[in-house]
Amino acid sequence: MNLLTPSFSILQAEESDIPVLAELLTHSHGSEAIMAFIFPDWPRTDTILPYMTFRLQAKFAEPNSTFYKAVDDASGTILGMVCLTLETGEQVLDRKLTSAGGGFEPPPGFNWAFAGEVVQGLAKLDKYMVGKRHYMVSSLAVHPKHHKRGLGTKLMEHCHAIVDKEGLPIYLTAFPGAHHLYLKWGYEDVDYFEVDLNEHGRKYRGFGIYRSWAMIRKPGKELAN
């Protein structure tokens, strides 16, 4: 390893990590175009943080979900994260439990109508895994200050090593900006959900079509060169 590049380790995250993980998700995912349409005070992070905290609390409560974190070996700082969930295929609970409702108190002006449209659109993509035992990857995030260090790749490789031992596929939905990375990591497109952001309000017009991809990785699929 380059001596000038700090090393890091992939460890299982604990519930006590939620405050740090929520900050990480907020900084990593807060720049997604749809956030401006859901949160009225975007790009203020203090209004997004409670939502991310709620999502994490709900996922940690699921018995089949495990979080992993990339930790700087020298400082102990959490630099990245990912969640791996074993799903039977009988029912897919990930987004239904962690995207809306429950104990989340939204800020004034929170766009429930738009958020519901996105959640329902993504949920329809789950049909490809009904009846199939599989893993789902979600909440992959690397702090923007630590991009270009291979953290996302190492987190995904860690998940792949676990899943390949069981010979199961992995399902996920990809943000537009991360789609090319998942293709590199061996995932294949099966469908997509898109929303025309120009149809929602005038403040952020010009964003156009926002497309999220449903993707599947077959067991043992090699990374692309």
PDB file of C-alpha atoms in Angstrom:
ATOM      1  CA  MET A   1       0.000   0.000   0.000  1.00  0.00           C
ATOM      2  CA  ASN A   2       1.143   3.561  -0.675  1.00  0.00           C
ATOM      3  CA  LEU A   3       2.596   4.877   2.591  1.00  0.00           C
ATOM      4  CA  LEU A   4       0.975   8.239   1.892  1.00  0.00           C
ATOM      5  CA  THR A   5      -2.492   6.658   1.747  1.00  0.00           C
ATOM      6  CA  PRO A   6      -4.070   6.016   5.176  1.00  0.00           C
ATOM      7  CA  SER A   7      -5.288   2.439   5.633  1.00  0.00           C
ATOM      8  CA  PHE A   8      -8.773   1.453   6.720  1.00  0.00           C
ATOM      9  CA  SER A   9     -10.628  -1.639   7.913  1.00  0.00           C
ATOM     10  CA  ILE A  10     -14.134  -2.957   7.217  1.00  0.00           C
ATOM     11  CA  LEU A  11     -15.902  -3.708  10.515  1.00  0.00           C
ATOM     12  CA  GLN A  12     -19.445  -4.499  11.590  1.00  0.00           C
ATOM     13  CA  ALA A  13     -21.215  -1.331  12.689  1.00  0.00           C
ATOM     14  CA  GLU A  14     -23.064  -1.120  15.989  1.00  0.00           C
ATOM     15  CA  GLU A  15     -26.240   0.664  16.999  1.00  0.00           C
ATOM     16  CA  SER A  16     -24.142   3.165  18.942  1.00  0.00           C
ATOM     17  CA  ASP A  17     -22.708   4.267  15.574  1.00  0.00           C
ATOM     18  CA  ILE A  18     -26.082   5.570  14.365  1.00  0.00           C
ATOM     19  CA  PRO A  19     -25.386   9.286  15.034  1.00  0.00           C
ATOM     20  CA  VAL A  20     -22.156   9.153  13.007  1.00  0.00           C
ATOM     21  CA  LEU A  21     -23.698   6.989  10.282  1.00  0.00           C
ATOM     22  CA  ALA A  22     -26.649   9.371   9.983  1.00  0.00           C
ATOM     23  CA  GLU A  23     -24.262  12.286   9.473  1.00  0.00           C
ATOM     24  CA  LEU A  24     -22.424  10.240   6.861  1.00  0.00           C
ATOM     25  CA  LEU A  25     -25.612   9.392   4.957  1.00  0.00           C
ATOM     26  CA  THR A  26     -26.712  13.015   5.094  1.00  0.00           C
ATOM     27  CA  HIS A  27     -23.460  14.299   3.615  1.00  0.00           C
ATOM     28  CA  SER A  28     -23.255  11.500   1.039  1.00  0.00           C
ATOM     29  CA  HIS A  29     -26.872  11.341  -0.159  1.00  0.00           C
ATOM     30  CA  GLY A  30     -27.949  14.903   0.584  1.00  0.00           C
ATOM     31  CA  SER A  31     -26.725  16.089  -2.802  1.00  0.00           C
ATOM     32  CA  GLU A  32     -29.121  13.783  -4.688  1.00  0.00           C
ATOM     33  CA  ALA A  33     -31.456  15.836  -6.883  1.00  0.00           C
ATOM     34  CA  ILE A  34     -34.631  14.416  -5.332  1.00  0.00           C
ATOM     35  CA  MET A  35     -33.663  15.772  -1.895  1.00  0.00           C
ATOM     36  CA  ALA A  36     -34.430  19.309  -3.075  1.00  0.00           C
ATOM     37  CA  PHE A  37     -37.989  18.208  -3.864  1.00  0.00           C
ATOM     38  CA  ILE A  38     -38.581  16.370  -0.565  1.00  0.00           C
ATOM     39  CA  PHE A  39     -37.025  18.717   1.996  1.00  0.00           C
ATOM     40  CA  PRO A  40     -38.188  22.355   1.828  1.00  0.00           C
ATOM     41  CA  ASP A  41     -34.999  23.727   3.416  1.00  0.00           C
ATOM     42  CA  TRP A  42     -32.571  21.770   1.223  1.00  0.00           C
ATOM     43  CA  PRO A  43     -29.570  21.954   1.167  1.00  0.00           C
ATOM     44  CA  ARG A  44     -29.675  22.526   4.941  1.00  0.00           C
ATOM     45  CA  THR A  45     -28.483  19.258   6.481  1.00  0.00           C
ATOM     46  CA  ASP A  46     -30.124  19.746   9.885  1.00  0.00           C
ATOM     47  CA  THR A  47     -33.552  19.068   8.374  1.00  0.00           C
ATOM     48  CA  ILE A  48     -32.365  15.935   6.544  1.00  0.00           C
ATOM     49  CA  LEU A  49     -30.455  14.419   9.482  1.00  0.00           C
ATOM     50  CA  PRO A  50     -33.539  13.309  11.507  1.00  0.00           C
ATOM     51  CA  TYR A  51     -34.832  11.426   8.453  1.00  0.00           C
ATOM     52  CA  MET A  52     -31.536   9.605   7.992  1.00  0.00           C
ATOM     53  CA  THR A  53     -31.436   8.803  11.714  1.00  0.00           C
ATOM     54  CA  PHE A  54     -34.915   7.295  11.551  1.00  0.00           C
ATOM     55  CA  ARG A  55     -34.006   5.185   8.522  1.00  0.00           C
ATOM     56  CA  LEU A  56     -30.979   3.777  10.305  1.00  0.00           C
ATOM     57  CA  GLN A  57     -32.873   3.042  13.516  1.00  0.00           C
ATOM     58  CA  ALA A  58     -35.471   1.114  11.523  1.00  0.00           C
ATOM     59  CA  LYS A  59     -32.834  -0.902   9.641  1.00  0.00           C
ATOM     60  CA  PHE A  60     -30.872  -1.743  12.788  1.00  0.00           C
ATOM     61  CA  ALA A  61     -34.124  -3.104  14.245  1.00  0.00           C
ATOM     62  CA  GLU A  62     -34.430  -5.617  11.413  1.00  0.00           C
ATOM     63  CA  PRO A  63     -32.958  -8.991  12.462  1.00  0.00           C
ATOM     64  CA  ASN A  64     -31.710  -9.809   8.952  1.00  0.00           C
ATOM     65  CA  SER A  65     -29.894  -6.499   8.370  1.00  0.00           C
ATOM     66  CA  THR A  66     -26.216  -5.921   9.147  1.00  0.00           C
ATOM     67  CA  PHE A  67     -24.299  -2.678   8.727  1.00  0.00           C
ATOM     68  CA  TYR A  68     -20.616  -2.514   7.891  1.00  0.00           C
ATOM     69  CA  LYS A  69     -18.381   0.509   8.250  1.00  0.00           C
ATOM     70  CA  ALA A  70     -15.047   1.535   6.751  1.00  0.00           C
ATOM     71  CA  VAL A  71     -12.917   2.833   9.621  1.00  0.00           C
ATOM     72  CA  ASP A  72      -9.662   4.763   9.385  1.00  0.00           C
ATOM     73  CA  ASP A  73      -7.071   2.614  11.158  1.00  0.00           C
ATOM     74  CA  ALA A  74      -5.212   5.590  12.610  1.00  0.00           C
ATOM     75  CA  SER A  75      -8.013   7.871  13.792  1.00  0.00           C
ATOM     76  CA  GLY A  76     -10.946   5.468  14.177  1.00  0.00           C
ATOM     77  CA  THR A  77     -13.080   7.786  12.040  1.00  0.00           C
ATOM     78  CA  ILE A  78     -15.943   6.173  10.120  1.00  0.00           C
ATOM     79  CA  LEU A  79     -15.389   6.992   6.450  1.00  0.00           C
ATOM     80  CA  GLY A  80     -18.003   4.849   4.712  1.00  0.00           C
ATOM     81  CA  MET A  81     -20.846   2.409   5.295  1.00  0.00           C
ATOM     82  CA  VAL A  82     -23.168  -0.127   3.712  1.00  0.00           C
ATOM     83  CA  CYS A  83     -26.127  -2.263   4.795  1.00  0.00           C
ATOM     84  CA  LEU A  84     -26.607  -5.914   3.810  1.00  0.00           C
ATOM     85  CA  THR A  85     -30.033  -7.503   4.303  1.00  0.00           C
ATOM     86  CA  LEU A  86     -31.061 -11.128   3.808  1.00  0.00           C
ATOM     87  CA  GLU A  87     -34.551 -11.295   2.312  1.00  0.00           C
ATOM     88  CA  THR A  88     -36.647 -14.410   1.757  1.00  0.00           C
ATOM     89  CA  GLY A  89     -38.478 -13.012  -1.255  1.00  0.00           C
ATOM     90  CA  GLU A  90     -41.836 -13.563   0.427  1.00  0.00           C
ATOM     91  CA  GLN A  91     -42.051  -9.877   1.202  1.00  0.00           C
ATOM     92  CA  VAL A  92     -39.573  -7.086   0.628  1.00  0.00           C
ATOM     93  CA  LEU A  93     -39.590  -4.722   3.597  1.00  0.00           C
ATOM     94  CA  ASP A  94     -36.557  -2.513   3.097  1.00  0.00           C
ATOM     95  CA  ARG A  95     -38.006   0.712   1.703  1.00  0.00           C
ATOM     96  CA  LYS A  96     -41.449   0.250   3.203  1.00  0.00           C
ATOM     97  CA  LEU A  97     -40.016   0.320   6.707  1.00  0.00           C
ATOM     98  CA  THR A  98     -37.273   2.863   6.280  1.00  0.00           C
ATOM     99  CA  SER A  99     -38.473   5.487   3.849  1.00  0.00           C
ATOM    100  CA  ALA A 100     -41.529   7.089   5.390  1.00  0.00           C
ATOM    101  CA  GLY A 101     -43.996   6.965   8.254  1.00  0.00           C
ATOM    102  CA  GLY A 102     -43.354   5.448  11.671  1.00  0.00           C
ATOM    103  CA  GLY A 103     -41.565   7.643  14.204  1.00  0.00           C
ATOM    104  CA  PHE A 104     -40.219  10.176  11.729  1.00  0.00           C
ATOM    105  CA  GLU A 105     -41.250  13.775  12.433  1.00  0.00           C
ATOM    106  CA  PRO A 106     -40.841  15.663   9.155  1.00  0.00           C
ATOM    107  CA  PRO A 107     -39.927  19.351   9.051  1.00  0.00           C
ATOM    108  CA  PRO A 108     -42.649  21.835   8.058  1.00  0.00           C
ATOM    109  CA  GLY A 109     -43.295  21.663   4.338  1.00  0.00           C
ATOM    110  CA  PHE A 110     -41.968  18.114   3.936  1.00  0.00           C
ATOM    111  CA  ASN A 111     -43.269  16.917   0.563  1.00  0.00           C
ATOM    112  CA  TRP A 112     -45.033  13.689   1.497  1.00  0.00           C
ATOM    113  CA  ALA A 113     -46.750  13.467  -1.896  1.00  0.00           C
ATOM    114  CA  PHE A 114     -43.482  13.508  -3.818  1.00  0.00           C
ATOM    115  CA  ALA A 115     -41.724  11.243  -1.297  1.00  0.00           C
ATOM    116  CA  GLY A 116     -44.600   8.775  -1.530  1.00  0.00           C
ATOM    117  CA  GLU A 117     -44.412   8.736  -5.321  1.00  0.00           C
ATOM    118  CA  VAL A 118     -40.714   7.888  -5.183  1.00  0.00           C
ATOM    119  CA  VAL A 119     -41.126   5.223  -2.487  1.00  0.00           C
ATOM    120  CA  GLN A 120     -44.005   3.542  -4.308  1.00  0.00           C
ATOM    121  CA  GLY A 121     -42.171   3.663  -7.618  1.00  0.00           C
ATOM    122  CA  LEU A 122     -39.106   1.989  -6.143  1.00  0.00           C
ATOM    123  CA  ALA A 123     -41.245  -0.581  -4.327  1.00  0.00           C
ATOM    124  CA  LYS A 124     -42.734  -1.729  -7.642  1.00  0.00           C
ATOM    125  CA  LEU A 125     -39.260  -2.784  -8.757  1.00  0.00           C
ATOM    126  CA  ASP A 126     -39.161  -5.336  -5.933  1.00  0.00           C
ATOM    127  CA  LYS A 127     -41.297  -7.660  -8.057  1.00  0.00           C
ATOM    128  CA  TYR A 128     -38.138  -9.100  -9.599  1.00  0.00           C
ATOM    129  CA  MET A 129     -37.129 -10.685  -6.289  1.00  0.00           C
ATOM    130  CA  VAL A 130     -40.496 -12.001  -5.110  1.00  0.00           C
ATOM    131  CA  GLY A 131     -40.183 -15.702  -4.319  1.00  0.00           C
ATOM    132  CA  LYS A 132     -36.382 -15.581  -4.499  1.00  0.00           C
ATOM    133  CA  ARG A 133     -34.121 -15.795  -1.479  1.00  0.00           C
ATOM    134  CA  HIS A 134     -31.537 -13.039  -1.919  1.00  0.00           C
ATOM    135  CA  TYR A 135     -29.562 -10.260  -0.282  1.00  0.00           C
ATOM    136  CA  MET A 136     -30.226  -6.569  -0.674  1.00  0.00           C
ATOM    137  CA  VAL A 137     -27.568  -3.864  -0.503  1.00  0.00           C
ATOM    138  CA  SER A 138     -28.673  -0.428   0.672  1.00  0.00           C
ATOM    139  CA  SER A 139     -27.308   2.742   2.282  1.00  0.00           C
ATOM    140  CA  LEU A 140     -23.929   2.563   0.566  1.00  0.00           C
ATOM    141  CA  ALA A 141     -22.244   5.852   1.430  1.00  0.00           C
ATOM    142  CA  VAL A 142     -18.759   7.333   1.517  1.00  0.00           C
ATOM    143  CA  HIS A 143     -18.112  10.781   2.933  1.00  0.00           C
ATOM    144  CA  PRO A 144     -17.427  13.186   0.048  1.00  0.00           C
ATOM    145  CA  LYS A 145     -14.079  14.138   1.606  1.00  0.00           C
ATOM    146  CA  HIS A 146     -12.921  10.533   1.212  1.00  0.00           C
ATOM    147  CA  HIS A 147     -13.974   9.755  -2.345  1.00  0.00           C
ATOM    148  CA  LYS A 148     -11.449   8.265  -4.796  1.00  0.00           C
ATOM    149  CA  ARG A 149      -9.873   6.042  -2.124  1.00  0.00           C
ATOM    150  CA  GLY A 150     -11.575   2.789  -3.078  1.00  0.00           C
ATOM    151  CA  LEU A 151     -13.753   2.758   0.041  1.00  0.00           C
ATOM    152  CA  GLY A 152     -16.964   2.018  -1.847  1.00  0.00           C
ATOM    153  CA  THR A 153     -15.302  -0.809  -3.755  1.00  0.00           C
ATOM    154  CA  LYS A 154     -13.928  -2.372  -0.562  1.00  0.00           C
ATOM    155  CA  LEU A 155     -17.297  -2.149   1.168  1.00  0.00           C
ATOM    156  CA  MET A 156     -18.993  -3.831  -1.784  1.00  0.00           C
ATOM    157  CA  GLU A 157     -16.295  -6.502  -2.036  1.00  0.00           C
ATOM    158  CA  HIS A 158     -16.862  -7.256   1.645  1.00  0.00           C
ATOM    159  CA  CYS A 159     -20.579  -7.778   0.974  1.00  0.00           C
ATOM    160  CA  HIS A 160     -19.883  -9.873  -2.117  1.00  0.00           C
ATOM    161  CA  ALA A 161     -17.560 -12.188  -0.179  1.00  0.00           C
ATOM    162  CA  ILE A 162     -20.275 -12.827   2.410  1.00  0.00           C
ATOM    163  CA  VAL A 163     -23.047 -13.404  -0.116  1.00  0.00           C
ATOM    164  CA  ASP A 164     -21.019 -15.571  -2.503  1.00  0.00           C
ATOM    165  CA  LYS A 165     -20.467 -18.121   0.272  1.00  0.00           C
ATOM    166  CA  GLU A 166     -24.228 -18.714   0.206  1.00  0.00           C
ATOM    167  CA  GLY A 167     -24.521 -18.616  -3.579  1.00  0.00           C
ATOM    168  CA  LEU A 168     -27.264 -15.996  -3.544  1.00  0.00           C
ATOM    169  CA  PRO A 169     -27.923 -13.000  -5.799  1.00  0.00           C
ATOM    170  CA  ILE A 170     -27.825  -9.390  -4.603  1.00  0.00           C
ATOM    171  CA  TYR A 171     -30.537  -6.883  -5.433  1.00  0.00           C
ATOM    172  CA  LEU A 172     -30.331  -3.097  -5.131  1.00  0.00           C
ATOM    173  CA  THR A 173     -31.635   0.154  -6.545  1.00  0.00           C
ATOM    174  CA  ALA A 174     -29.021   2.626  -7.760  1.00  0.00           C
ATOM    175  CA  PHE A 175     -29.036   6.406  -7.734  1.00  0.00           C
ATOM    176  CA  PRO A 176     -28.256   7.907 -11.158  1.00  0.00           C
ATOM    177  CA  GLY A 177     -24.802   9.053 -10.075  1.00  0.00           C
ATOM    178  CA  ALA A 178     -23.820   5.610  -8.759  1.00  0.00           C
ATOM    179  CA  HIS A 179     -25.231   3.527 -11.614  1.00  0.00           C
ATOM    180  CA  HIS A 180     -21.907   3.288 -13.467  1.00  0.00           C
ATOM    181  CA  LEU A 181     -20.159   2.078 -10.313  1.00  0.00           C
ATOM    182  CA  TYR A 182     -22.570  -0.804  -9.817  1.00  0.00           C
ATOM    183  CA  LEU A 183     -22.100  -1.825 -13.434  1.00  0.00           C
ATOM    184  CA  LYS A 184     -18.368  -1.909 -12.731  1.00  0.00           C
ATOM    185  CA  TRP A 185     -18.987  -4.023  -9.645  1.00  0.00           C
ATOM    186  CA  GLY A 186     -20.781  -6.719 -11.647  1.00  0.00           C
ATOM    187  CA  TYR A 187     -24.425  -5.675 -11.351  1.00  0.00           C
ATOM    188  CA  GLU A 188     -26.842  -5.875 -14.272  1.00  0.00           C
ATOM    189  CA  ASP A 189     -29.844  -3.657 -15.052  1.00  0.00           C
ATOM    190  CA  VAL A 190     -33.251  -5.318 -14.863  1.00  0.00           C
ATOM    191  CA  ASP A 191     -35.574  -2.308 -14.796  1.00  0.00           C
ATOM    192  CA  TYR A 192     -35.817   1.307 -13.727  1.00  0.00           C
ATOM    193  CA  PHE A 193     -38.127   3.850 -12.137  1.00  0.00           C
ATOM    194  CA  GLU A 194     -38.065   7.446 -13.251  1.00  0.00           C
ATOM    195  CA  VAL A 195     -39.752  10.643 -12.176  1.00  0.00           C
ATOM    196  CA  ASP A 196     -39.870  13.884 -14.151  1.00  0.00           C
ATOM    197  CA  LEU A 197     -38.647  16.490 -11.677  1.00  0.00           C
ATOM    198  CA  ASN A 198     -39.845  19.296 -13.939  1.00  0.00           C
ATOM    199  CA  GLU A 199     -43.407  18.331 -13.043  1.00  0.00           C
ATOM    200  CA  HIS A 200     -42.876  19.050  -9.341  1.00  0.00           C
ATOM    201  CA  GLY A 201     -42.804  22.730  -8.452  1.00  0.00           C
ATOM    202  CA  ARG A 202     -41.019  25.650 -10.053  1.00  0.00           C
ATOM    203  CA  LYS A 203     -38.167  26.331  -7.613  1.00  0.00           C
ATOM    204  CA  TYR A 204     -35.951  23.533  -8.914  1.00  0.00           C
ATOM    205  CA  ARG A 205     -37.142  23.258 -12.499  1.00  0.00           C
ATOM    206  CA  GLY A 206     -34.567  22.118 -15.012  1.00  0.00           C
ATOM    207  CA  PHE A 207     -33.510  18.879 -13.316  1.00  0.00           C
ATOM    208  CA  GLY A 208     -35.405  16.752 -15.844  1.00  0.00           C
ATOM    209  CA  ILE A 209     -35.760  12.973 -15.595  1.00  0.00           C
ATOM    210  CA  TYR A 210     -34.428  11.321 -12.422  1.00  0.00           C
ATOM    211  CA  ARG A 211     -33.935   7.598 -12.992  1.00  0.00           C
ATOM    212  CA  SER A 212     -33.222   4.926 -10.375  1.00  0.00           C
ATOM    213  CA  TRP A 213     -32.112   1.499 -11.578  1.00  0.00           C
ATOM    214  CA  ALA A 214     -33.103  -1.933 -10.271  1.00  0.00           C
ATOM    215  CA  MET A 215     -29.962  -4.063 -10.481  1.00  0.00           C
ATOM    216  CA  ILE A 216     -29.002  -7.655  -9.713  1.00  0.00           C
ATOM    217  CA  ARG A 217     -25.601  -9.239  -9.182  1.00  0.00           C
ATOM    218  CA  LYS A 218     -25.384 -12.961  -9.834  1.00  0.00           C
ATOM    219  CA  PRO A 219     -23.351 -15.078  -7.392  1.00  0.00           C
ATOM    220  CA  GLY A 220     -19.616 -14.903  -8.030  1.00  0.00           C
ATOM    221  CA  LYS A 221     -19.866 -12.196 -10.703  1.00  0.00           C
ATOM    222  CA  GLU A 222     -16.429 -10.677 -11.295  1.00  0.00           C
ATOM    223  CA  LEU A 223     -15.760  -6.946 -11.268  1.00  0.00           C
ATOM    224  CA  ALA A 224     -15.455  -5.367 -14.693  1.00  0.00           C
ATOM    225  CA  ASN A 225     -12.041  -4.113 -15.783  1.00  0.00           C
TER     226      ASN A 225
END
